[in-house]
Amino acid sequence: MHERQKRKRGAGGVVITASFRRDTGESIQQQLYLRVRELILTGELSIGQRMPSSRVMAQELGIARNTVAAAFEQLQSEGYLVSKIGSGTTVSEKLPEELLITSARPSEEHSDRAAKLAVSERAEHLMQLQGAGVSWLPAFSPGLPAVDEFPYVVWAKLVAQEWQRTGIGSMNNDAGGYWPLRSQIAEYVNSARGVKAEADQIIIVSGNREGTELAGQVLLNPGDLAIVEEPGYAGTKSALTAAGVKLIPLPVDEQGLVVSLVNGTHRSARLLCIAPSHQYPMGCTTSLERRLEILNWCKQNSCWILEDDYDSEFRYQGRPLPALASLDPHANIIYVGTFSKTLLPSVRIGYLIVPKDLIQIFVRTKLAMSGPTTMISQRAIATFIESGMFYRHVRVMRKIYAERREALKAAMRRHLPMLTIPAQEDAGLFLISTYQLSAIPHEDIEVARAAKAVGLYVVPLSVHYLSDNKQNGLIFGYGALRPDDIDEPIRRLADVLQNLKTDHKA
Amino acid sequence: MHERQKRKRGAGGVVITASFRRDTGESIQQQLYLRVRELILTGELSIGQRMPSSRVMAQELGIARNTVAAAFEQLQSEGYLVSKIGSGTTVSEKLPEELLITSARPSEEHSDRAAKLAVSERAEHLMQLQGAGVSWLPAFSPGLPAVDEFPYVVWAKLVAQEWQRTGIGSMNNDAGGYWPLRSQIAEYVNSARGVKAEADQIIIVSGNREGTELAGQVLLNPGDLAIVEEPGYAGTKSALTAAGVKLIPLPVDEQGLVVSLVNGTHRSARLLCIAPSHQYPMGCTTSLERRLEILNWCKQNSCWILEDDYDSEFRYQGRPLPALASLDPHANIIYVGTFSKTLLPSVRIGYLIVPKDLIQIFVRTKLAMSGPTTMISQRAIATFIESGMFYRHVRVMRKIYAERREALKAAMRRHLPMLTIPAQEDAGLFLISTYQLSAIPHEDIEVARAAKAVGLYVVPLSVHYLSDNKQNGLIFGYGALRPDDIDEPIRRLADVLQNLKTDHKA
């Protein structure tokens, strides 16, 4: 580190010391500029004070006159110095005292904002919601797909190809999304989900949450009511809360959302959110009868439906039920799909299917909220689908997940007999268990906390409730765990429970 | 195409015809399922009607009995069929007539939703805002960087590397963003922009718009007032409108936002948005005096500041002014930065710098709105910065843009002398011009439309105003045009203007 300390006594008695460092990459000019600015802001150079001439100063500091002149010019252009014919260069008189004082404080106090301003109500509400975090651990993040089986090399090649060949094509000129991908999605939901949609009803988003918030923004006014499943997916609830929507929890049973329980003012709800193919976190499928009841209720009460179809690709017995949107193409349904489960959450691509007459307003709002969705991922997915690799990948994954699910069940029977496995579909990437406090004398949040301390991530069921009528349970994601790797973490969780019990008795 | 047509007369006189195709990839079971479902939904199989046994049906259709049984099982699990001991399998009586009728309608009528529900007020407002579209054309999209000079090969390699090596690391466990990138940004804004920020004040977003909407969501309640520059960036206005915020346009002059013009009820504004380094679209820099006035006004009126620092890297004369956020580290300032100009819009990475005590609420809200930002891009940028390539790229680009700007000015002098080039910084990626209707007897929107018809994209100035007090002008982005390629499109635009004039006279 080379350092030179220079000292200059100016014409008006001004003393300027400046240390120039050669190793910072900052030019001498910039260092001088910063130094003088600092002296002004801290009050060491007072208002109206005359500066030495650039010639004199250059000489005394042993630097080039051009350098001093350039630094002065910058200070002048920014208003710190003023130059008048006859009186030379002086510190500006327009700098208010207030600025000088505040800037002199050390930067560490940054969080001590002078006057703390309040944040919004929706942000406050959001902070009170539980369970909407992100944490990806193979054991046992729900919704984490087989990160060990993803074709990274192929995908990396696809993505690299797109970056190299597209140039300005990497820019998104169609805010609704890459057209070939939208066409492929239309075909896919038609054949796989029975949804008759066309490409111009599809808008590409960065995932389920963005899609849900977008729907909330477009369809509901702040303060409007939305019915959500109780228990239900935290992501839906936080996305709607961010949109300023008020949530009404409505219980689910084995048949799905109990829409007959809606009463009183809740009939004015403007949106009803469900995951009919595979309810999260209870794992049930909404029965056809209940589906029809829900469609009917929404029609009668002029209520939008948000159908979250996040993992219907993975069903290990029978075929998935067709989407709700396939039952009545004339209903006011917004369908949300995602590639987070079939590919990876990190591809950050999902989609909404909306009624044709609303596509423009959805696209405009999406653009306003977050700009267009990354084009490279869209193009890469389109190629992946086009080549047939996508369908092959989903088929292979379905088999893999079925095995992992069986391995998980076996490990749970072995090590966690105190947990109840309620009736649920053999589907998706998670398994829900429940328990009574007589079996495990600890709230699920406590269990989750103790598990986290040993590197295991189990999501407690209770955080998925908005009301106080909660059930204790643990949710196990198995998507990223090879069958051989499932027993060990389950055994460790059993140990955690054992230790908790011991502590309790002690 | 291999096709077999089968016909079956069942016990109850039911006639089932089924065409099985071998070339669709759909199994016979799925085809049979769909066929029976269709017969039920269209009413050809009526409610309560008895189905033939699977044995009989398999025989008659010439397919395996297992296949029929599996299809029946699925129909049963979905509630279309019911099976009772003694009475065999019948069409469910619980299917309401209504469903049957609606589903029989052709899908083309999808946009004719039974009862069209209204959309939200904020979405309606958004549709009324002008100029917030996306269109990337080298001649002359403002804000489009040098897509011809971006190191695609290097970038593709970085991105591919990240995809191949990260596995579960491609997942974002820190919703605030990739920590090394946040640290690098902290260092960068400190040295380049004078902003004393630490990594834990930085949150990575997918760009300027998401950052702006996020700030609007966290800081303001729906209906709260925000002061925006008039004329001003459409992206800021649409993002805030999406957040339900009400906009107050306040004029800018050569010194920046004229904060002294705020009056009456507008003093209750909770947010003031400015781009002090380089105002869009007027191209001016806010003077130090005006900056202090703005800081002061906001402090006195408990008003947040949103500082949009979108292209301060590119200044071709002198050094950029330090950011507003550097003047008073205790002010209530949210700083928005982006890699859209220094790299490419398609990397989809920007960032907010927020007061330390608000980072959690920003991160949670961001997560709720759109989930975490893509990790791969964050990691790739971090490597790009770490290796020194980023700084080198910005330096090289600065020189290139300076040349392009000069070439544009020269071409405009040559071919468009009727346009006025108002005083503006030699900075950024666009040049603004204005004109009187005496010079060009057409509104700028008309000119833009005529230009678009010949493949030229010029953004009209007038769409950047909220009030009726508009000026005519054209904005020229030159970032993606090589000096040699600038003359030709400018000449073509001159022809467009010439033809417009002729039309006018005719």
PDB file of N, CA, C and O in Angstrom, chain A residues 30 78 103 110 113 115 120-122 129 136 170-171 173 213 217-218 220-221 242-243 288 319 321 327 329 332 346 348 357 364 372, chain B residues 30 78 103 110 113 115 120-122 129 136 170-171 173 213 217-218 220-221 242-243 288 319 321 327 329 332 346 348 357 364 372:
ATOM      1  N   GLN A  30     -10.481  11.808  -8.322  1.00  0.00           N
ATOM      2  CA  GLN A  30     -11.660  11.387  -7.570  1.00  0.00           C
ATOM      3  C   GLN A  30     -11.383  11.456  -6.066  1.00  0.00           C
ATOM      4  O   GLN A  30     -12.238  11.866  -5.284  1.00  0.00           O
ATOM      5  N   GLU A  78     -21.424  20.299  -9.212  1.00  0.00           N
ATOM      6  CA  GLU A  78     -22.370  19.731  -8.252  1.00  0.00           C
ATOM      7  C   GLU A  78     -22.854  20.763  -7.244  1.00  0.00           C
ATOM      8  O   GLU A  78     -23.673  20.452  -6.378  1.00  0.00           O
ATOM      9  N   SER A 103     -24.812  14.755   7.500  1.00  0.00           N
ATOM     10  CA  SER A 103     -23.835  13.965   6.765  1.00  0.00           C
ATOM     11  C   SER A 103     -22.599  13.673   7.581  1.00  0.00           C
ATOM     12  O   SER A 103     -21.840  12.775   7.252  1.00  0.00           O
ATOM     13  N   HIS A 110     -27.037   4.198  10.146  1.00  0.00           N
ATOM     14  CA  HIS A 110     -27.990   4.300   9.043  1.00  0.00           C
ATOM     15  C   HIS A 110     -29.408   3.885   9.430  1.00  0.00           C
ATOM     16  O   HIS A 110     -30.379   4.480   9.009  1.00  0.00           O
ATOM     17  N   ARG A 113     -33.012   6.089  11.188  1.00  0.00           N
ATOM     18  CA  ARG A 113     -33.522   7.138  10.332  1.00  0.00           C
ATOM     19  C   ARG A 113     -34.088   8.254  11.185  1.00  0.00           C
ATOM     20  O   ARG A 113     -34.704   7.996  12.221  1.00  0.00           O
ATOM     21  N   ALA A 115     -36.571  10.312  11.202  1.00  0.00           N
ATOM     22  CA  ALA A 115     -37.946  10.108  11.657  1.00  0.00           C
ATOM     23  C   ALA A 115     -38.441   8.858  10.959  1.00  0.00           C
ATOM     24  O   ALA A 115     -38.542   8.831   9.748  1.00  0.00           O
ATOM     25  N   SER A 120     -46.869   0.229   5.056  1.00  0.00           N
ATOM     26  CA  SER A 120     -48.278   0.084   4.703  1.00  0.00           C
ATOM     27  C   SER A 120     -48.970  -0.990   5.544  1.00  0.00           C
ATOM     28  O   SER A 120     -48.324  -1.859   6.117  1.00  0.00           O
ATOM     29  N   GLU A 121     -50.286  -0.921   5.555  1.00  0.00           N
ATOM     30  CA  GLU A 121     -51.061  -1.912   6.309  1.00  0.00           C
ATOM     31  C   GLU A 121     -50.906  -3.313   5.722  1.00  0.00           C
ATOM     32  O   GLU A 121     -50.814  -4.298   6.436  1.00  0.00           O
ATOM     33  N   ARG A 122     -50.897  -3.387   4.372  1.00  0.00           N
ATOM     34  CA  ARG A 122     -50.788  -4.720   3.765  1.00  0.00           C
ATOM     35  C   ARG A 122     -49.461  -5.361   4.117  1.00  0.00           C
ATOM     36  O   ARG A 122     -49.376  -6.571   4.337  1.00  0.00           O
ATOM     37  N   LEU A 129     -48.524 -13.091   8.715  1.00  0.00           N
ATOM     38  CA  LEU A 129     -48.840 -14.398   8.128  1.00  0.00           C
ATOM     39  C   LEU A 129     -47.719 -15.380   8.429  1.00  0.00           C
ATOM     40  O   LEU A 129     -46.553 -15.029   8.409  1.00  0.00           O
ATOM     41  N   TRP A 136     -35.141 -24.548   1.080  1.00  0.00           N
ATOM     42  CA  TRP A 136     -35.029 -25.742   0.252  1.00  0.00           C
ATOM     43  C   TRP A 136     -34.010 -26.689   0.851  1.00  0.00           C
ATOM     44  O   TRP A 136     -32.816 -26.467   0.782  1.00  0.00           O
ATOM     45  N   SER A 170     -33.263 -12.180 -27.043  1.00  0.00           N
ATOM     46  CA  SER A 170     -33.347 -12.501 -25.615  1.00  0.00           C
ATOM     47  C   SER A 170     -34.265 -11.505 -24.913  1.00  0.00           C
ATOM     48  O   SER A 170     -34.704 -11.726 -23.799  1.00  0.00           O
ATOM     49  N   MET A 171     -34.525 -10.392 -25.581  1.00  0.00           N
ATOM     50  CA  MET A 171     -35.411  -9.389 -25.022  1.00  0.00           C
ATOM     51  C   MET A 171     -36.851  -9.842 -25.264  1.00  0.00           C
ATOM     52  O   MET A 171     -37.152 -10.469 -26.273  1.00  0.00           O
ATOM     53  N   ASN A 173     -40.334  -9.078 -26.321  1.00  0.00           N
ATOM     54  CA  ASN A 173     -41.201  -8.105 -26.976  1.00  0.00           C
ATOM     55  C   ASN A 173     -42.677  -8.422 -26.779  1.00  0.00           C
ATOM     56  O   ASN A 173     -43.532  -7.611 -27.063  1.00  0.00           O
ATOM     57  N   GLU A 213     -50.649 -13.231  -7.187  1.00  0.00           N
ATOM     58  CA  GLU A 213     -50.743 -11.800  -6.880  1.00  0.00           C
ATOM     59  C   GLU A 213     -51.321 -11.041  -8.068  1.00  0.00           C
ATOM     60  O   GLU A 213     -52.119 -10.132  -7.898  1.00  0.00           O
ATOM     61  N   GLN A 217     -54.474  -8.629  -8.052  1.00  0.00           N
ATOM     62  CA  GLN A 217     -54.387  -7.226  -8.465  1.00  0.00           C
ATOM     63  C   GLN A 217     -55.424  -6.891  -9.535  1.00  0.00           C
ATOM     64  O   GLN A 217     -56.034  -5.836  -9.520  1.00  0.00           O
ATOM     65  N   VAL A 218     -55.556  -7.798 -10.499  1.00  0.00           N
ATOM     66  CA  VAL A 218     -56.430  -7.501 -11.626  1.00  0.00           C
ATOM     67  C   VAL A 218     -57.898  -7.618 -11.236  1.00  0.00           C
ATOM     68  O   VAL A 218     -58.725  -6.835 -11.654  1.00  0.00           O
ATOM     69  N   LEU A 220     -59.411  -7.958  -7.971  1.00  0.00           N
ATOM     70  CA  LEU A 220     -59.981  -7.471  -6.716  1.00  0.00           C
ATOM     71  C   LEU A 220     -59.482  -6.079  -6.346  1.00  0.00           C
ATOM     72  O   LEU A 220     -58.324  -5.731  -6.602  1.00  0.00           O
ATOM     73  N   ASN A 221     -60.346  -5.322  -5.718  1.00  0.00           N
ATOM     74  CA  ASN A 221     -59.939  -4.060  -5.132  1.00  0.00           C
ATOM     75  C   ASN A 221     -59.355  -4.321  -3.753  1.00  0.00           C
ATOM     76  O   ASN A 221     -59.694  -5.311  -3.111  1.00  0.00           O
ATOM     77  N   ALA A 242     -50.525  -9.406  -0.138  1.00  0.00           N
ATOM     78  CA  ALA A 242     -49.713  -8.368  -0.772  1.00  0.00           C
ATOM     79  C   ALA A 242     -50.569  -7.520  -1.705  1.00  0.00           C
ATOM     80  O   ALA A 242     -50.371  -6.319  -1.826  1.00  0.00           O
ATOM     81  N   ALA A 243     -51.547  -8.146  -2.337  1.00  0.00           N
ATOM     82  CA  ALA A 243     -52.438  -7.413  -3.234  1.00  0.00           C
ATOM     83  C   ALA A 243     -53.516  -6.643  -2.465  1.00  0.00           C
ATOM     84  O   ALA A 243     -54.404  -6.053  -3.065  1.00  0.00           O
ATOM     85  N   LEU A 288     -65.879 -34.696  -7.527  1.00  0.00           N
ATOM     86  CA  LEU A 288     -66.624 -34.089  -8.628  1.00  0.00           C
ATOM     87  C   LEU A 288     -67.860 -33.355  -8.113  1.00  0.00           C
ATOM     88  O   LEU A 288     -68.166 -32.239  -8.526  1.00  0.00           O
ATOM     89  N   ARG A 319     -55.509 -41.889 -13.024  1.00  0.00           N
ATOM     90  CA  ARG A 319     -55.084 -40.678 -13.727  1.00  0.00           C
ATOM     91  C   ARG A 319     -55.575 -39.469 -12.961  1.00  0.00           C
ATOM     92  O   ARG A 319     -56.536 -39.544 -12.216  1.00  0.00           O
ATOM     93  N   LEU A 321     -57.583 -36.194 -12.015  1.00  0.00           N
ATOM     94  CA  LEU A 321     -58.874 -35.639 -12.424  1.00  0.00           C
ATOM     95  C   LEU A 321     -58.609 -34.475 -13.362  1.00  0.00           C
ATOM     96  O   LEU A 321     -57.636 -33.758 -13.198  1.00  0.00           O
ATOM     97  N   LEU A 327     -64.334 -28.342 -16.621  1.00  0.00           N
ATOM     98  CA  LEU A 327     -65.735 -28.706 -16.415  1.00  0.00           C
ATOM     99  C   LEU A 327     -66.678 -27.691 -17.010  1.00  0.00           C
ATOM    100  O   LEU A 327     -67.720 -28.033 -17.546  1.00  0.00           O
ATOM    101  N   PRO A 329     -66.203 -24.342 -19.289  1.00  0.00           N
ATOM    102  CA  PRO A 329     -65.347 -23.354 -19.956  1.00  0.00           C
ATOM    103  C   PRO A 329     -65.922 -21.937 -19.912  1.00  0.00           C
ATOM    104  O   PRO A 329     -65.263 -21.015 -20.324  1.00  0.00           O
ATOM    105  N   ASN A 332     -65.991 -18.163 -14.582  1.00  0.00           N
ATOM    106  CA  ASN A 332     -64.991 -17.128 -14.392  1.00  0.00           C
ATOM    107  C   ASN A 332     -63.813 -17.715 -13.618  1.00  0.00           C
ATOM    108  O   ASN A 332     -63.660 -17.496 -12.428  1.00  0.00           O
ATOM    109  N   SER A 346     -36.275 -23.179  -9.724  1.00  0.00           N
ATOM    110  CA  SER A 346     -35.344 -22.136 -10.159  1.00  0.00           C
ATOM    111  C   SER A 346     -35.458 -21.781 -11.636  1.00  0.00           C
ATOM    112  O   SER A 346     -34.818 -20.840 -12.066  1.00  0.00           O
ATOM    113  N   ARG A 348     -38.115 -20.572 -12.625  1.00  0.00           N
ATOM    114  CA  ARG A 348     -38.963 -19.395 -12.416  1.00  0.00           C
ATOM    115  C   ARG A 348     -39.962 -19.155 -13.552  1.00  0.00           C
ATOM    116  O   ARG A 348     -40.066 -18.035 -14.054  1.00  0.00           O
ATOM    117  N   ASP A 357     -61.118 -12.285 -23.011  1.00  0.00           N
ATOM    118  CA  ASP A 357     -61.335 -10.834 -23.001  1.00  0.00           C
ATOM    119  C   ASP A 357     -60.537 -10.126 -21.904  1.00  0.00           C
ATOM    120  O   ASP A 357     -60.535  -8.908 -21.833  1.00  0.00           O
ATOM    121  N   ARG A 364     -50.936  -6.225 -19.185  1.00  0.00           N
ATOM    122  CA  ARG A 364     -50.529  -4.871 -18.798  1.00  0.00           C
ATOM    123  C   ARG A 364     -50.193  -4.803 -17.319  1.00  0.00           C
ATOM    124  O   ARG A 364     -49.247  -4.138 -16.903  1.00  0.00           O
ATOM    125  N   PRO A 372     -41.520  -7.873 -18.077  1.00  0.00           N
ATOM    126  CA  PRO A 372     -41.747  -9.168 -18.719  1.00  0.00           C
ATOM    127  C   PRO A 372     -40.958 -10.286 -18.041  1.00  0.00           C
ATOM    128  O   PRO A 372     -39.958 -10.033 -17.387  1.00  0.00           O
TER     129      PRO A 372
ATOM    130  N   GLN B  30     -57.400 -44.181 -21.483  1.00  0.00           N
ATOM    131  CA  GLN B  30     -57.696 -42.756 -21.413  1.00  0.00           C
ATOM    132  C   GLN B  30     -58.719 -42.375 -22.482  1.00  0.00           C
ATOM    133  O   GLN B  30     -59.622 -41.581 -22.239  1.00  0.00           O
ATOM    134  N   GLU B  78     -64.070 -40.144 -10.013  1.00  0.00           N
ATOM    135  CA  GLU B  78     -64.375 -38.741 -10.289  1.00  0.00           C
ATOM    136  C   GLU B  78     -65.845 -38.436 -10.102  1.00  0.00           C
ATOM    137  O   GLU B  78     -66.268 -37.296 -10.252  1.00  0.00           O
ATOM    138  N   SER B 103     -71.317 -27.716 -20.526  1.00  0.00           N
ATOM    139  CA  SER B 103     -70.153 -28.379 -21.090  1.00  0.00           C
ATOM    140  C   SER B 103     -70.371 -28.791 -22.531  1.00  0.00           C
ATOM    141  O   SER B 103     -69.426 -29.055 -23.251  1.00  0.00           O
ATOM    142  N   HIS B 110     -65.542 -19.515 -25.395  1.00  0.00           N
ATOM    143  CA  HIS B 110     -64.931 -19.315 -24.086  1.00  0.00           C
ATOM    144  C   HIS B 110     -64.992 -17.862 -23.608  1.00  0.00           C
ATOM    145  O   HIS B 110     -65.204 -17.583 -22.454  1.00  0.00           O
ATOM    146  N   ARG B 113     -68.085 -15.437 -21.309  1.00  0.00           N
ATOM    147  CA  ARG B 113     -68.324 -15.955 -19.975  1.00  0.00           C
ATOM    148  C   ARG B 113     -69.762 -15.675 -19.584  1.00  0.00           C
ATOM    149  O   ARG B 113     -70.302 -14.612 -19.907  1.00  0.00           O
ATOM    150  N   ALA B 115     -71.481 -14.781 -17.009  1.00  0.00           N
ATOM    151  CA  ALA B 115     -71.731 -13.442 -16.486  1.00  0.00           C
ATOM    152  C   ALA B 115     -70.364 -12.803 -16.316  1.00  0.00           C
ATOM    153  O   ALA B 115     -69.556 -13.270 -15.544  1.00  0.00           O
ATOM    154  N   SER B 120     -60.620  -5.063 -11.244  1.00  0.00           N
ATOM    155  CA  SER B 120     -60.387  -4.097 -10.166  1.00  0.00           C
ATOM    156  C   SER B 120     -60.193  -2.678 -10.706  1.00  0.00           C
ATOM    157  O   SER B 120     -59.886  -2.476 -11.872  1.00  0.00           O
ATOM    158  N   GLU B 121     -60.327  -1.725  -9.803  1.00  0.00           N
ATOM    159  CA  GLU B 121     -60.148  -0.319 -10.185  1.00  0.00           C
ATOM    160  C   GLU B 121     -58.695  -0.041 -10.573  1.00  0.00           C
ATOM    161  O   GLU B 121     -58.421   0.687 -11.508  1.00  0.00           O
ATOM    162  N   ARG B 122     -57.762  -0.642  -9.824  1.00  0.00           N
ATOM    163  CA  ARG B 122     -56.364  -0.353 -10.160  1.00  0.00           C
ATOM    164  C   ARG B 122     -56.019  -0.869 -11.554  1.00  0.00           C
ATOM    165  O   ARG B 122     -55.264  -0.236 -12.285  1.00  0.00           O
ATOM    166  N   LEU B 129     -53.244   4.294 -18.447  1.00  0.00           N
ATOM    167  CA  LEU B 129     -51.905   4.896 -18.487  1.00  0.00           C
ATOM    168  C   LEU B 129     -51.288   4.663 -19.854  1.00  0.00           C
ATOM    169  O   LEU B 129     -51.450   3.617 -20.454  1.00  0.00           O
ATOM    170  N   TRP B 136     -38.661  -3.660 -28.074  1.00  0.00           N
ATOM    171  CA  TRP B 136     -37.206  -3.551 -28.219  1.00  0.00           C
ATOM    172  C   TRP B 136     -36.830  -3.584 -29.681  1.00  0.00           C
ATOM    173  O   TRP B 136     -36.881  -4.617 -30.328  1.00  0.00           O
ATOM    174  N   SER B 170     -29.102 -23.971  -7.045  1.00  0.00           N
ATOM    175  CA  SER B 170     -29.815 -23.094  -7.977  1.00  0.00           C
ATOM    176  C   SER B 170     -31.092 -22.571  -7.331  1.00  0.00           C
ATOM    177  O   SER B 170     -31.703 -21.631  -7.798  1.00  0.00           O
ATOM    178  N   MET B 171     -31.493 -23.224  -6.254  1.00  0.00           N
ATOM    179  CA  MET B 171     -32.680 -22.798  -5.516  1.00  0.00           C
ATOM    180  C   MET B 171     -32.279 -21.624  -4.624  1.00  0.00           C
ATOM    181  O   MET B 171     -31.167 -21.558  -4.125  1.00  0.00           O
ATOM    182  N   ASN B 173     -32.415 -19.884  -1.334  1.00  0.00           N
ATOM    183  CA  ASN B 173     -32.765 -20.009   0.073  1.00  0.00           C
ATOM    184  C   ASN B 173     -32.781 -18.669   0.785  1.00  0.00           C
ATOM    185  O   ASN B 173     -33.270 -18.557   1.885  1.00  0.00           O
ATOM    186  N   GLU B 213     -42.737  -1.390  -7.713  1.00  0.00           N
ATOM    187  CA  GLU B 213     -44.013  -1.859  -7.178  1.00  0.00           C
ATOM    188  C   GLU B 213     -43.848  -2.350  -5.749  1.00  0.00           C
ATOM    189  O   GLU B 213     -44.687  -2.115  -4.896  1.00  0.00           O
ATOM    190  N   GLN B 217     -45.867  -1.153  -2.541  1.00  0.00           N
ATOM    191  CA  GLN B 217     -46.636  -2.094  -1.723  1.00  0.00           C
ATOM    192  C   GLN B 217     -46.252  -1.981  -0.241  1.00  0.00           C
ATOM    193  O   GLN B 217     -47.106  -2.014   0.633  1.00  0.00           O
ATOM    194  N   VAL B 218     -44.958  -1.879   0.003  1.00  0.00           N
ATOM    195  CA  VAL B 218     -44.494  -1.892   1.392  1.00  0.00           C
ATOM    196  C   VAL B 218     -44.779  -0.559   2.076  1.00  0.00           C
ATOM    197  O   VAL B 218     -45.148  -0.515   3.244  1.00  0.00           O
ATOM    198  N   LEU B 220     -46.797   2.216   0.989  1.00  0.00           N
ATOM    199  CA  LEU B 220     -48.036   2.992   0.845  1.00  0.00           C
ATOM    200  C   LEU B 220     -49.279   2.130   0.939  1.00  0.00           C
ATOM    201  O   LEU B 220     -49.278   0.971   0.499  1.00  0.00           O
ATOM    202  N   ASN B 221     -50.310   2.698   1.487  1.00  0.00           N
ATOM    203  CA  ASN B 221     -51.608   2.054   1.457  1.00  0.00           C
ATOM    204  C   ASN B 221     -52.288   2.377   0.131  1.00  0.00           C
ATOM    205  O   ASN B 221     -52.002   3.409  -0.474  1.00  0.00           O
ATOM    206  N   ALA B 242     -50.257  -0.080 -10.198  1.00  0.00           N
ATOM    207  CA  ALA B 242     -50.549  -1.473  -9.889  1.00  0.00           C
ATOM    208  C   ALA B 242     -50.630  -1.673  -8.380  1.00  0.00           C
ATOM    209  O   ALA B 242     -51.422  -2.473  -7.888  1.00  0.00           O
ATOM    210  N   ALA B 243     -49.810  -0.930  -7.639  1.00  0.00           N
ATOM    211  CA  ALA B 243     -49.829  -1.037  -6.181  1.00  0.00           C
ATOM    212  C   ALA B 243     -50.988  -0.255  -5.571  1.00  0.00           C
ATOM    213  O   ALA B 243     -51.107  -0.168  -4.348  1.00  0.00           O
ATOM    214  N   LEU B 288     -27.627  20.133  -7.215  1.00  0.00           N
ATOM    215  CA  LEU B 288     -27.398  19.884  -5.789  1.00  0.00           C
ATOM    216  C   LEU B 288     -28.380  20.688  -4.940  1.00  0.00           C
ATOM    217  O   LEU B 288     -28.967  20.179  -3.984  1.00  0.00           O
ATOM    218  N   ARG B 319     -17.847  13.386 -14.120  1.00  0.00           N
ATOM    219  CA  ARG B 319     -18.236  12.177 -13.415  1.00  0.00           C
ATOM    220  C   ARG B 319     -19.695  12.288 -13.012  1.00  0.00           C
ATOM    221  O   ARG B 319     -20.216  13.382 -12.866  1.00  0.00           O
ATOM    222  N   LEU B 321     -22.915  12.633 -10.741  1.00  0.00           N
ATOM    223  CA  LEU B 321     -23.164  13.130  -9.388  1.00  0.00           C
ATOM    224  C   LEU B 321     -23.397  11.940  -8.479  1.00  0.00           C
ATOM    225  O   LEU B 321     -23.973  10.938  -8.894  1.00  0.00           O
ATOM    226  N   LEU B 327     -26.234  11.720   0.023  1.00  0.00           N
ATOM    227  CA  LEU B 327     -26.196  13.032   0.666  1.00  0.00           C
ATOM    228  C   LEU B 327     -26.639  12.959   2.109  1.00  0.00           C
ATOM    229  O   LEU B 327     -26.110  13.656   2.970  1.00  0.00           O
ATOM    230  N   PRO B 329     -27.587   9.921   4.671  1.00  0.00           N
ATOM    231  CA  PRO B 329     -27.826   8.505   4.951  1.00  0.00           C
ATOM    232  C   PRO B 329     -28.956   8.273   5.956  1.00  0.00           C
ATOM    233  O   PRO B 329     -29.345   7.140   6.190  1.00  0.00           O
ATOM    234  N   ASN B 332     -35.284   8.999   4.563  1.00  0.00           N
ATOM    235  CA  ASN B 332     -36.116   7.836   4.261  1.00  0.00           C
ATOM    236  C   ASN B 332     -36.103   7.597   2.757  1.00  0.00           C
ATOM    237  O   ASN B 332     -37.047   7.915   2.055  1.00  0.00           O
ATOM    238  N   SER B 346     -32.599  -8.455 -20.327  1.00  0.00           N
ATOM    239  CA  SER B 346     -33.016  -9.855 -20.215  1.00  0.00           C
ATOM    240  C   SER B 346     -32.310 -10.629 -19.103  1.00  0.00           C
ATOM    241  O   SER B 346     -32.696 -11.759 -18.832  1.00  0.00           O
ATOM    242  N   ARG B 348     -32.748  -9.665 -16.208  1.00  0.00           N
ATOM    243  CA  ARG B 348     -33.830  -9.514 -15.223  1.00  0.00           C
ATOM    244  C   ARG B 348     -33.333  -9.420 -13.783  1.00  0.00           C
ATOM    245  O   ARG B 348     -33.845 -10.109 -12.889  1.00  0.00           O
ATOM    246  N   ASP B 357     -33.729  -1.353   9.019  1.00  0.00           N
ATOM    247  CA  ASP B 357     -34.826  -1.886   9.827  1.00  0.00           C
ATOM    248  C   ASP B 357     -36.023  -2.316   8.969  1.00  0.00           C
ATOM    249  O   ASP B 357     -36.981  -2.870   9.497  1.00  0.00           O
ATOM    250  N   ARG B 364     -40.035 -10.080   2.784  1.00  0.00           N
ATOM    251  CA  ARG B 364     -41.274 -10.856   2.909  1.00  0.00           C
ATOM    252  C   ARG B 364     -42.295 -10.457   1.847  1.00  0.00           C
ATOM    253  O   ARG B 364     -43.000 -11.302   1.279  1.00  0.00           O
ATOM    254  N   PRO B 372     -38.853 -15.783  -4.874  1.00  0.00           N
ATOM    255  CA  PRO B 372     -37.481 -15.288  -4.937  1.00  0.00           C
ATOM    256  C   PRO B 372     -37.043 -15.019  -6.378  1.00  0.00           C
ATOM    257  O   PRO B 372     -37.597 -15.582  -7.313  1.00  0.00           O
TER     258      PRO B 372
END
